[in-house]
């Protein structure tokens, strides 16, 4: 039922940036974080010590099980709030449903999965909007709050800081294999349904100022966006990047999504591959993630360091 699963169905990053280029540069005194640097959520100051965060995220099915799809989509939408250093306070459902092709009780299971993750996050899920759609889609619009002085931003990374990644990558490969073969990969479902709440809290406790979540544009794509917004470069240690169980085998067997290939095409001009780094390694690092972890400019206890930020521009992969 889906032309591309999960965040792999996103509009390619280069095309998206071209489409919104004329919308940047808006000037409002209350806007702390807007469209300009591709952050995960908008941030608006409503009083001196309080910012409201707003985001929306939805996508096509990434697994066959409707309840799991609901859980994954909800965790993915909530992640944008955590990636900004905030706490979600309310979510509403966004639904596209082929009502003549799929039963409504299946939609109920999707919504039930989203509600379960909302309850885990302590975030009410109240109402929403739906349309009759030839392809099923589900996600959430989420509102959160944060301390304006402690926002995690794309443009606040500094040279000399380590890079930390809070979830393994490779779920795009496994999701594509699942779509092709029907095999279910529990490790992929487990990481996609895991909230980034604890990772965000640990990053804030460590004094971090810059972070983003790793989703449809892949690790390389989201790292490039952070580096570009902050005016720094990065050195990435490919051997230190954690992988979901089975991702290496899925890469070997060729289960690379079109979204992943487009990610690599977009970021390739900004990547320098070191000795021993070939196309397969770069495709893995560009793998389109769904509900991925946080990429943090700074060391976060309990999570792996995968590289460092440096003076200059571009990403060197070693």
Short mmCIF file of the C-alpha atoms (twelve columns), coordinates in Angstrom:
data_MODEL
# 
_entry.id   MODEL 
# 
loop_
_atom_site.group_PDB 
_atom_site.id 
_atom_site.type_symbol 
_atom_site.label_atom_id 
_atom_site.label_alt_id 
_atom_site.label_comp_id 
_atom_site.label_asym_id 
_atom_site.label_seq_id 
_atom_site.Cartn_x 
_atom_site.Cartn_y 
_atom_site.Cartn_z 
_atom_site.pdbx_PDB_model_num 
ATOM 1   C CA . UNK A 1   0.000   0.000   0.000  1 
ATOM 2   C CA . UNK A 2   3.025   2.343   0.274  1 
ATOM 3   C CA . UNK A 3   5.312   3.606   -2.474 1 
ATOM 4   C CA . UNK A 4   8.007   4.232   0.157  1 
ATOM 5   C CA . UNK A 5   7.970   3.128   3.779  1 
ATOM 6   C CA . UNK A 6   8.200   5.486   6.735  1 
ATOM 7   C CA . UNK A 7   10.589  8.422   6.518  1 
ATOM 8   C CA . UNK A 8   11.985  6.988   3.269  1 
ATOM 9   C CA . UNK A 9   8.864   8.463   1.627  1 
ATOM 10  C CA . UNK A 10  10.011  12.015  2.392  1 
ATOM 11  C CA . UNK A 11  10.536  14.489  -0.433 1 
ATOM 12  C CA . UNK A 12  14.312  14.420  -1.172 1 
ATOM 13  C CA . UNK A 13  16.205  17.013  0.888  1 
ATOM 14  C CA . UNK A 14  17.533  19.012  -2.046 1 
ATOM 15  C CA . UNK A 15  14.110  19.304  -3.667 1 
ATOM 16  C CA . UNK A 16  12.513  20.240  -0.351 1 
ATOM 17  C CA . UNK A 17  15.050  22.979  0.359  1 
ATOM 18  C CA . UNK A 18  14.454  24.444  -3.105 1 
ATOM 19  C CA . UNK A 19  10.688  24.418  -2.494 1 
ATOM 20  C CA . UNK A 20  10.877  26.339  0.796  1 
ATOM 21  C CA . UNK A 21  13.782  28.626  -0.077 1 
ATOM 22  C CA . UNK A 22  11.487  31.617  -0.576 1 
ATOM 23  C CA . UNK A 23  9.821   31.126  2.794  1 
ATOM 24  C CA . UNK A 24  12.879  31.681  4.992  1 
ATOM 25  C CA . UNK A 25  13.901  34.957  6.591  1 
ATOM 26  C CA . UNK A 26  10.616  35.736  8.320  1 
ATOM 27  C CA . UNK A 27  11.134  38.220  11.141 1 
ATOM 28  C CA . UNK A 28  9.082   37.918  14.310 1 
ATOM 29  C CA . UNK A 29  10.453  38.989  17.677 1 
ATOM 30  C CA . UNK A 30  8.778   36.006  19.332 1 
ATOM 31  C CA . UNK A 31  10.272  33.372  16.988 1 
ATOM 32  C CA . UNK A 32  13.354  31.751  18.515 1 
ATOM 33  C CA . UNK A 33  13.714  28.965  15.954 1 
ATOM 34  C CA . UNK A 34  12.065  29.127  12.552 1 
ATOM 35  C CA . UNK A 35  12.550  27.630  9.120  1 
ATOM 36  C CA . UNK A 36  15.989  28.999  8.279  1 
ATOM 37  C CA . UNK A 37  18.275  26.244  9.616  1 
ATOM 38  C CA . UNK A 38  16.059  23.177  9.216  1 
ATOM 39  C CA . UNK A 39  15.551  22.546  12.912 1 
ATOM 40  C CA . UNK A 40  13.262  19.776  14.119 1 
ATOM 41  C CA . UNK A 41  10.504  22.029  15.489 1 
ATOM 42  C CA . UNK A 42  9.539   25.690  15.581 1 
ATOM 43  C CA . UNK A 43  10.118  27.535  18.854 1 
ATOM 44  C CA . UNK A 44  8.179   30.643  19.863 1 
ATOM 45  C CA . UNK A 45  8.753   32.573  23.092 1 
ATOM 46  C CA . UNK A 46  5.481   33.179  24.956 1 
ATOM 47  C CA . UNK A 47  7.115   34.614  28.079 1 
ATOM 48  C CA . UNK A 48  10.633  35.066  29.380 1 
ATOM 49  C CA . UNK A 49  11.036  31.562  30.754 1 
ATOM 50  C CA . UNK A 50  8.757   29.623  28.384 1 
ATOM 51  C CA . UNK A 51  8.929   28.655  24.723 1 
ATOM 52  C CA . UNK A 52  6.222   26.746  22.864 1 
ATOM 53  C CA . UNK A 53  7.437   24.134  20.358 1 
ATOM 54  C CA . UNK A 54  5.375   23.016  17.373 1 
ATOM 55  C CA . UNK A 55  5.959   20.233  14.851 1 
ATOM 56  C CA . UNK A 56  4.148   17.780  12.575 1 
ATOM 57  C CA . UNK A 57  5.299   14.460  11.158 1 
ATOM 58  C CA . UNK A 58  3.450   11.752  9.264  1 
ATOM 59  C CA . UNK A 59  4.309   9.051   6.751  1 
ATOM 60  C CA . UNK A 60  3.241   5.943   4.883  1 
ATOM 61  C CA . UNK A 61  3.331   2.482   6.545  1 
ATOM 62  C CA . UNK A 62  6.754   1.250   7.556  1 
ATOM 63  C CA . UNK A 63  5.630   -2.172  8.845  1 
ATOM 64  C CA . UNK A 64  2.649   -4.416  8.111  1 
ATOM 65  C CA . UNK A 65  1.284   -4.482  11.657 1 
ATOM 66  C CA . UNK A 66  -1.061  -1.469  12.075 1 
ATOM 67  C CA . UNK A 67  -0.580  -1.174  15.844 1 
ATOM 68  C CA . UNK A 68  3.207   -1.128  15.469 1 
ATOM 69  C CA . UNK A 69  2.950   1.416   12.662 1 
ATOM 70  C CA . UNK A 70  0.948   3.674   14.974 1 
ATOM 71  C CA . UNK A 71  3.536   3.314   17.720 1 
ATOM 72  C CA . UNK A 72  6.423   4.058   15.377 1 
ATOM 73  C CA . UNK A 73  4.754   7.089   13.809 1 
ATOM 74  C CA . UNK A 74  3.913   8.529   17.217 1 
ATOM 75  C CA . UNK A 75  7.432   8.036   18.589 1 
ATOM 76  C CA . UNK A 76  8.803   9.644   15.437 1 
ATOM 77  C CA . UNK A 77  6.556   12.719  15.766 1 
ATOM 78  C CA . UNK A 78  7.304   13.160  19.465 1 
ATOM 79  C CA . UNK A 79  11.019  12.921  18.692 1 
ATOM 80  C CA . UNK A 80  11.041  16.392  17.118 1 
ATOM 81  C CA . UNK A 81  10.078  17.891  20.478 1 
ATOM 82  C CA . UNK A 82  12.739  15.930  22.354 1 
ATOM 83  C CA . UNK A 83  15.341  16.874  19.733 1 
ATOM 84  C CA . UNK A 84  14.740  20.538  20.631 1 
ATOM 85  C CA . UNK A 85  15.182  19.886  24.356 1 
ATOM 86  C CA . UNK A 86  11.473  20.134  25.062 1 
ATOM 87  C CA . UNK A 87  8.629   18.174  26.627 1 
ATOM 88  C CA . UNK A 88  5.504   17.275  24.611 1 
ATOM 89  C CA . UNK A 89  2.245   18.512  26.144 1 
ATOM 90  C CA . UNK A 90  -0.411  17.592  23.549 1 
ATOM 91  C CA . UNK A 91  -0.646  15.763  20.214 1 
ATOM 92  C CA . UNK A 92  -3.340  15.451  17.571 1 
ATOM 93  C CA . UNK A 93  -3.621  12.704  14.964 1 
ATOM 94  C CA . UNK A 94  -3.069  13.211  11.224 1 
ATOM 95  C CA . UNK A 95  -4.642  10.484  9.062  1 
ATOM 96  C CA . UNK A 96  -4.949  9.660   5.388  1 
ATOM 97  C CA . UNK A 97  -6.966  6.480   4.861  1 
ATOM 98  C CA . UNK A 98  -8.122  4.498   1.787  1 
ATOM 99  C CA . UNK A 99  -11.542 3.791   3.264  1 
ATOM 100 C CA . UNK A 100 -12.706 1.714   0.277  1 
ATOM 101 C CA . UNK A 101 -9.637  -0.550  0.458  1 
ATOM 102 C CA . UNK A 102 -8.772  -0.964  4.142  1 
ATOM 103 C CA . UNK A 103 -11.199 -1.624  7.011  1 
ATOM 104 C CA . UNK A 104 -11.798 1.062   9.598  1 
ATOM 105 C CA . UNK A 105 -10.981 -1.325  12.434 1 
ATOM 106 C CA . UNK A 106 -7.432  -1.403  11.043 1 
ATOM 107 C CA . UNK A 107 -7.312  2.380   11.383 1 
ATOM 108 C CA . UNK A 108 -8.472  1.939   14.972 1 
ATOM 109 C CA . UNK A 109 -5.402  -0.245  15.593 1 
ATOM 110 C CA . UNK A 110 -3.121  2.424   14.114 1 
ATOM 111 C CA . UNK A 111 -4.642  5.073   16.368 1 
ATOM 112 C CA . UNK A 112 -4.471  2.759   19.356 1 
ATOM 113 C CA . UNK A 113 -0.733  2.349   18.775 1 
ATOM 114 C CA . UNK A 114 -0.272  6.107   18.638 1 
ATOM 115 C CA . UNK A 115 -2.255  6.544   21.828 1 
ATOM 116 C CA . UNK A 116 -0.132  3.939   23.634 1 
ATOM 117 C CA . UNK A 117 3.069   5.829   22.859 1 
ATOM 118 C CA . UNK A 118 1.447   9.124   23.801 1 
ATOM 119 C CA . UNK A 119 0.533   7.647   27.178 1 
ATOM 120 C CA . UNK A 120 4.109   6.392   27.627 1 
ATOM 121 C CA . UNK A 121 5.361   9.913   26.912 1 
ATOM 122 C CA . UNK A 122 2.825   11.494  29.272 1 
ATOM 123 C CA . UNK A 123 1.377   13.389  26.313 1 
ATOM 124 C CA . UNK A 124 -2.415  13.465  25.733 1 
ATOM 125 C CA . UNK A 125 -3.474  12.564  22.182 1 
ATOM 126 C CA . UNK A 126 -6.692  14.462  21.575 1 
ATOM 127 C CA . UNK A 127 -8.559  14.584  18.276 1 
ATOM 128 C CA . UNK A 128 -6.989  15.302  14.907 1 
ATOM 129 C CA . UNK A 129 -7.838  15.411  11.222 1 
ATOM 130 C CA . UNK A 130 -8.439  12.752  8.574  1 
ATOM 131 C CA . UNK A 131 -8.878  12.600  4.797  1 
ATOM 132 C CA . UNK A 132 -9.865  9.856   2.359  1 
ATOM 133 C CA . UNK A 133 -6.552  9.027   0.690  1 
ATOM 134 C CA . UNK A 134 -5.546  6.336   -1.841 1 
ATOM 135 C CA . UNK A 135 -2.414  5.627   0.240  1 
ATOM 136 C CA . UNK A 136 -2.520  5.205   4.041  1 
ATOM 137 C CA . UNK A 137 -0.657  7.840   6.052  1 
ATOM 138 C CA . UNK A 138 -0.439  8.465   9.781  1 
ATOM 139 C CA . UNK A 139 1.371   10.778  12.138 1 
ATOM 140 C CA . UNK A 140 0.862   13.580  14.611 1 
ATOM 141 C CA . UNK A 141 1.098   17.305  15.098 1 
ATOM 142 C CA . UNK A 142 2.722   17.847  18.496 1 
ATOM 143 C CA . UNK A 143 2.963   20.869  20.764 1 
ATOM 144 C CA . UNK A 144 5.615   21.035  23.456 1 
ATOM 145 C CA . UNK A 145 7.306   23.433  25.842 1 
ATOM 146 C CA . UNK A 146 10.924  24.224  26.619 1 
ATOM 147 C CA . UNK A 147 13.160  26.630  28.476 1 
ATOM 148 C CA . UNK A 148 14.207  29.248  25.880 1 
ATOM 149 C CA . UNK A 149 17.711  29.321  27.371 1 
ATOM 150 C CA . UNK A 150 18.159  25.543  26.996 1 
ATOM 151 C CA . UNK A 151 16.935  24.843  23.478 1 
ATOM 152 C CA . UNK A 152 18.853  22.244  21.471 1 
ATOM 153 C CA . UNK A 153 19.436  23.844  18.079 1 
ATOM 154 C CA . UNK A 154 20.924  22.974  14.706 1 
ATOM 155 C CA . UNK A 155 23.083  26.111  14.609 1 
ATOM 156 C CA . UNK A 156 24.747  25.817  18.035 1 
ATOM 157 C CA . UNK A 157 27.336  23.097  17.299 1 
ATOM 158 C CA . UNK A 158 30.956  24.118  17.902 1 
ATOM 159 C CA . UNK A 159 34.282  22.782  16.648 1 
ATOM 160 C CA . UNK A 160 36.091  20.600  19.162 1 
ATOM 161 C CA . UNK A 161 32.974  18.877  20.464 1 
ATOM 162 C CA . UNK A 162 32.467  15.119  20.157 1 
ATOM 163 C CA . UNK A 163 29.475  13.733  18.241 1 
ATOM 164 C CA . UNK A 164 27.157  11.355  20.088 1 
ATOM 165 C CA . UNK A 165 24.460  9.144   18.534 1 
ATOM 166 C CA . UNK A 166 21.745  7.774   20.818 1 
ATOM 167 C CA . UNK A 167 20.230  5.013   18.634 1 
ATOM 168 C CA . UNK A 168 21.705  2.576   16.125 1 
ATOM 169 C CA . UNK A 169 21.133  3.140   12.408 1 
ATOM 170 C CA . UNK A 170 20.083  0.703   9.689  1 
ATOM 171 C CA . UNK A 171 16.318  0.534   10.200 1 
ATOM 172 C CA . UNK A 172 15.745  1.810   6.661  1 
ATOM 173 C CA . UNK A 173 17.491  -1.254  5.259  1 
ATOM 174 C CA . UNK A 174 15.496  -3.571  7.511  1 
ATOM 175 C CA . UNK A 175 12.219  -1.834  6.732  1 
ATOM 176 C CA . UNK A 176 12.916  -2.180  3.019  1 
ATOM 177 C CA . UNK A 177 13.693  -5.863  3.511  1 
ATOM 178 C CA . UNK A 178 10.467  -6.255  5.500  1 
ATOM 179 C CA . UNK A 179 8.493   -4.613  2.694  1 
ATOM 180 C CA . UNK A 180 10.090  -6.895  0.098  1 
ATOM 181 C CA . UNK A 181 10.143  -10.230 1.930  1 
ATOM 182 C CA . UNK A 182 7.608   -9.936  4.758  1 
ATOM 183 C CA . UNK A 183 10.270  -10.767 7.348  1 
ATOM 184 C CA . UNK A 184 9.688   -9.008  10.689 1 
ATOM 185 C CA . UNK A 185 12.725  -7.514  12.443 1 
ATOM 186 C CA . UNK A 186 11.963  -7.065  16.119 1 
ATOM 187 C CA . UNK A 187 15.163  -5.128  16.757 1 
ATOM 188 C CA . UNK A 188 14.106  -2.515  14.215 1 
ATOM 189 C CA . UNK A 189 10.622  -2.198  15.723 1 
ATOM 190 C CA . UNK A 190 12.109  -1.904  19.220 1 
ATOM 191 C CA . UNK A 191 14.412  0.977   18.294 1 
ATOM 192 C CA . UNK A 192 11.758  2.795   16.227 1 
ATOM 193 C CA . UNK A 193 9.225   2.698   19.068 1 
ATOM 194 C CA . UNK A 194 11.742  3.820   21.703 1 
ATOM 195 C CA . UNK A 195 11.178  7.408   22.828 1 
ATOM 196 C CA . UNK A 196 14.072  9.871   22.676 1 
ATOM 197 C CA . UNK A 197 12.909  11.323  26.012 1 
ATOM 198 C CA . UNK A 198 15.688  9.839   28.157 1 
ATOM 199 C CA . UNK A 199 18.387  10.696  25.619 1 
ATOM 200 C CA . UNK A 200 17.200  14.304  25.467 1 
ATOM 201 C CA . UNK A 201 17.154  14.578  29.256 1 
ATOM 202 C CA . UNK A 202 20.689  13.179  29.421 1 
ATOM 203 C CA . UNK A 203 21.867  15.652  26.775 1 
ATOM 204 C CA . UNK A 204 20.370  18.596  28.657 1 
ATOM 205 C CA . UNK A 205 21.911  17.357  31.909 1 
ATOM 206 C CA . UNK A 206 25.301  17.246  30.148 1 
ATOM 207 C CA . UNK A 207 24.954  20.893  29.125 1 
ATOM 208 C CA . UNK A 208 24.515  20.201  25.410 1 
ATOM 209 C CA . UNK A 209 23.364  23.075  23.199 1 
ATOM 210 C CA . UNK A 210 23.050  21.465  19.758 1 
ATOM 211 C CA . UNK A 211 21.233  18.326  18.630 1 
ATOM 212 C CA . UNK A 212 18.950  16.968  15.929 1 
ATOM 213 C CA . UNK A 213 17.153  13.707  15.388 1 
ATOM 214 C CA . UNK A 214 18.235  11.322  12.638 1 
ATOM 215 C CA . UNK A 215 15.298  10.508  10.403 1 
ATOM 216 C CA . UNK A 216 14.571  10.444  6.684  1 
ATOM 217 C CA . UNK A 217 17.694  12.257  5.455  1 
ATOM 218 C CA . UNK A 218 19.997  9.719   7.119  1 
ATOM 219 C CA . UNK A 219 22.924  10.242  9.484  1 
ATOM 220 C CA . UNK A 220 25.019  11.977  6.832  1 
ATOM 221 C CA . UNK A 221 22.175  14.247  5.768  1 
ATOM 222 C CA . UNK A 222 21.270  15.405  9.257  1 
ATOM 223 C CA . UNK A 223 24.928  15.821  10.219 1 
ATOM 224 C CA . UNK A 224 25.455  17.939  7.092  1 
ATOM 225 C CA . UNK A 225 22.504  20.158  8.006  1 
ATOM 226 C CA . UNK A 226 23.864  20.684  11.520 1 
ATOM 227 C CA . UNK A 227 27.382  21.421  10.280 1 
ATOM 228 C CA . UNK A 228 26.135  23.831  7.625  1 
ATOM 229 C CA . UNK A 229 23.916  25.728  10.081 1 
ATOM 230 C CA . UNK A 230 26.724  25.953  12.638 1 
ATOM 231 C CA . UNK A 231 29.581  26.760  10.246 1 
ATOM 232 C CA . UNK A 232 31.694  23.740  11.212 1 
ATOM 233 C CA . UNK A 233 32.931  20.496  9.696  1 
ATOM 234 C CA . UNK A 234 32.897  16.944  11.039 1 
ATOM 235 C CA . UNK A 235 35.006  13.806  11.123 1 
ATOM 236 C CA . UNK A 236 32.882  10.663  11.326 1 
ATOM 237 C CA . UNK A 237 34.285  7.338   12.553 1 
ATOM 238 C CA . UNK A 238 32.221  4.838   10.565 1 
ATOM 239 C CA . UNK A 239 33.354  1.899   12.696 1 
ATOM 240 C CA . UNK A 240 31.978  3.594   15.818 1 
ATOM 241 C CA . UNK A 241 28.470  4.073   14.404 1 
ATOM 242 C CA . UNK A 242 26.157  1.474   16.015 1 
ATOM 243 C CA . UNK A 243 23.964  -0.672  13.758 1 
ATOM 244 C CA . UNK A 244 20.628  -2.369  14.346 1 
ATOM 245 C CA . UNK A 245 20.932  -6.160  14.359 1 
ATOM 246 C CA . UNK A 246 20.618  -7.426  10.788 1 
ATOM 247 C CA . UNK A 247 21.335  -4.115  9.061  1 
ATOM 248 C CA . UNK A 248 24.709  -5.235  7.733  1 
ATOM 249 C CA . UNK A 249 23.201  -8.324  6.139  1 
ATOM 250 C CA . UNK A 250 20.372  -6.270  4.612  1 
ATOM 251 C CA . UNK A 251 22.954  -3.918  3.086  1 
ATOM 252 C CA . UNK A 252 24.932  -6.872  1.727  1 
ATOM 253 C CA . UNK A 253 21.774  -8.284  0.161  1 
ATOM 254 C CA . UNK A 254 20.949  -5.002  -1.568 1 
ATOM 255 C CA . UNK A 255 17.883  -3.768  0.359  1 
ATOM 256 C CA . UNK A 256 18.740  -0.101  -0.149 1 
ATOM 257 C CA . UNK A 257 15.762  2.244   -0.540 1 
ATOM 258 C CA . UNK A 258 15.439  4.909   -3.186 1 
ATOM 259 C CA . UNK A 259 15.255  7.497   -0.417 1 
ATOM 260 C CA . UNK A 260 18.662  6.408   0.874  1 
ATOM 261 C CA . UNK A 261 20.224  6.712   -2.593 1 
ATOM 262 C CA . UNK A 262 18.746  10.204  -2.966 1 
ATOM 263 C CA . UNK A 263 20.134  11.139  0.454  1 
ATOM 264 C CA . UNK A 264 23.627  10.141  -0.605 1 
ATOM 265 C CA . UNK A 265 23.347  11.931  -3.940 1 
ATOM 266 C CA . UNK A 266 22.408  15.123  -2.087 1 
ATOM 267 C CA . UNK A 267 25.144  15.032  0.532  1 
ATOM 268 C CA . UNK A 268 27.939  13.506  -1.582 1 
ATOM 269 C CA . UNK A 269 29.453  16.880  -2.640 1 
ATOM 270 C CA . UNK A 270 30.047  17.619  1.049  1 
ATOM 271 C CA . UNK A 271 31.541  14.235  1.988  1 
ATOM 272 C CA . UNK A 272 35.166  13.121  1.767  1 
ATOM 273 C CA . UNK A 273 35.570  9.344   1.967  1 
ATOM 274 C CA . UNK A 274 38.758  8.141   3.614  1 
ATOM 275 C CA . UNK A 275 40.796  5.068   2.791  1 
ATOM 276 C CA . UNK A 276 38.693  1.913   2.844  1 
ATOM 277 C CA . UNK A 277 35.360  3.777   2.776  1 
ATOM 278 C CA . UNK A 278 33.393  2.682   -0.292 1 
ATOM 279 C CA . UNK A 279 29.917  3.101   -1.682 1 
ATOM 280 C CA . UNK A 280 28.405  0.500   0.652  1 
ATOM 281 C CA . UNK A 281 29.658  2.280   3.773  1 
ATOM 282 C CA . UNK A 282 28.355  5.629   2.515  1 
ATOM 283 C CA . UNK A 283 24.943  4.157   1.681  1 
ATOM 284 C CA . UNK A 284 24.721  2.769   5.197  1 
ATOM 285 C CA . UNK A 285 25.526  6.174   6.685  1 
ATOM 286 C CA . UNK A 286 22.902  7.763   4.402  1 
ATOM 287 C CA . UNK A 287 20.268  5.123   5.238  1 
ATOM 288 C CA . UNK A 288 16.857  6.781   5.603  1 
ATOM 289 C CA . UNK A 289 15.917  6.299   9.249  1 
ATOM 290 C CA . UNK A 290 12.448  6.237   10.720 1 
ATOM 291 C CA . UNK A 291 12.188  7.373   14.353 1 
ATOM 292 C CA . UNK A 292 15.961  7.413   14.726 1 
ATOM 293 C CA . UNK A 293 18.030  8.630   17.631 1 
ATOM 294 C CA . UNK A 294 19.478  12.000  18.538 1 
ATOM 295 C CA . UNK A 295 22.686  13.261  16.967 1 
ATOM 296 C CA . UNK A 296 24.241  15.392  19.687 1 
ATOM 297 C CA . UNK A 297 27.089  17.921  19.589 1 
ATOM 298 C CA . UNK A 298 28.690  16.890  22.865 1 
ATOM 299 C CA . UNK A 299 29.333  13.791  24.920 1 
ATOM 300 C CA . UNK A 300 26.283  12.207  26.519 1 
ATOM 301 C CA . UNK A 301 27.034  9.584   29.183 1 
ATOM 302 C CA . UNK A 302 25.813  6.119   28.262 1 
ATOM 303 C CA . UNK A 303 25.778  6.676   24.483 1 
ATOM 304 C CA . UNK A 304 28.501  6.088   21.860 1 
ATOM 305 C CA . UNK A 305 30.729  8.851   20.488 1 
ATOM 306 C CA . UNK A 306 30.917  8.492   16.695 1 
ATOM 307 C CA . UNK A 307 33.177  11.385  15.698 1 
ATOM 308 C CA . UNK A 308 33.927  15.020  16.325 1 
ATOM 309 C CA . UNK A 309 33.203  18.485  15.054 1 
ATOM 310 C CA . UNK A 310 36.121  20.377  13.535 1 
ATOM 311 C CA . UNK A 311 36.977  23.743  12.010 1 
ATOM 312 C CA . UNK A 312 36.166  24.062  8.329  1 
ATOM 313 C CA . UNK A 313 33.368  22.557  6.289  1 
ATOM 314 C CA . UNK A 314 32.179  19.198  5.021  1 
ATOM 315 C CA . UNK A 315 32.219  15.708  6.493  1 
ATOM 316 C CA . UNK A 316 35.222  13.400  6.441  1 
ATOM 317 C CA . UNK A 317 34.299  9.724   6.820  1 
ATOM 318 C CA . UNK A 318 37.019  7.455   8.161  1 
# 
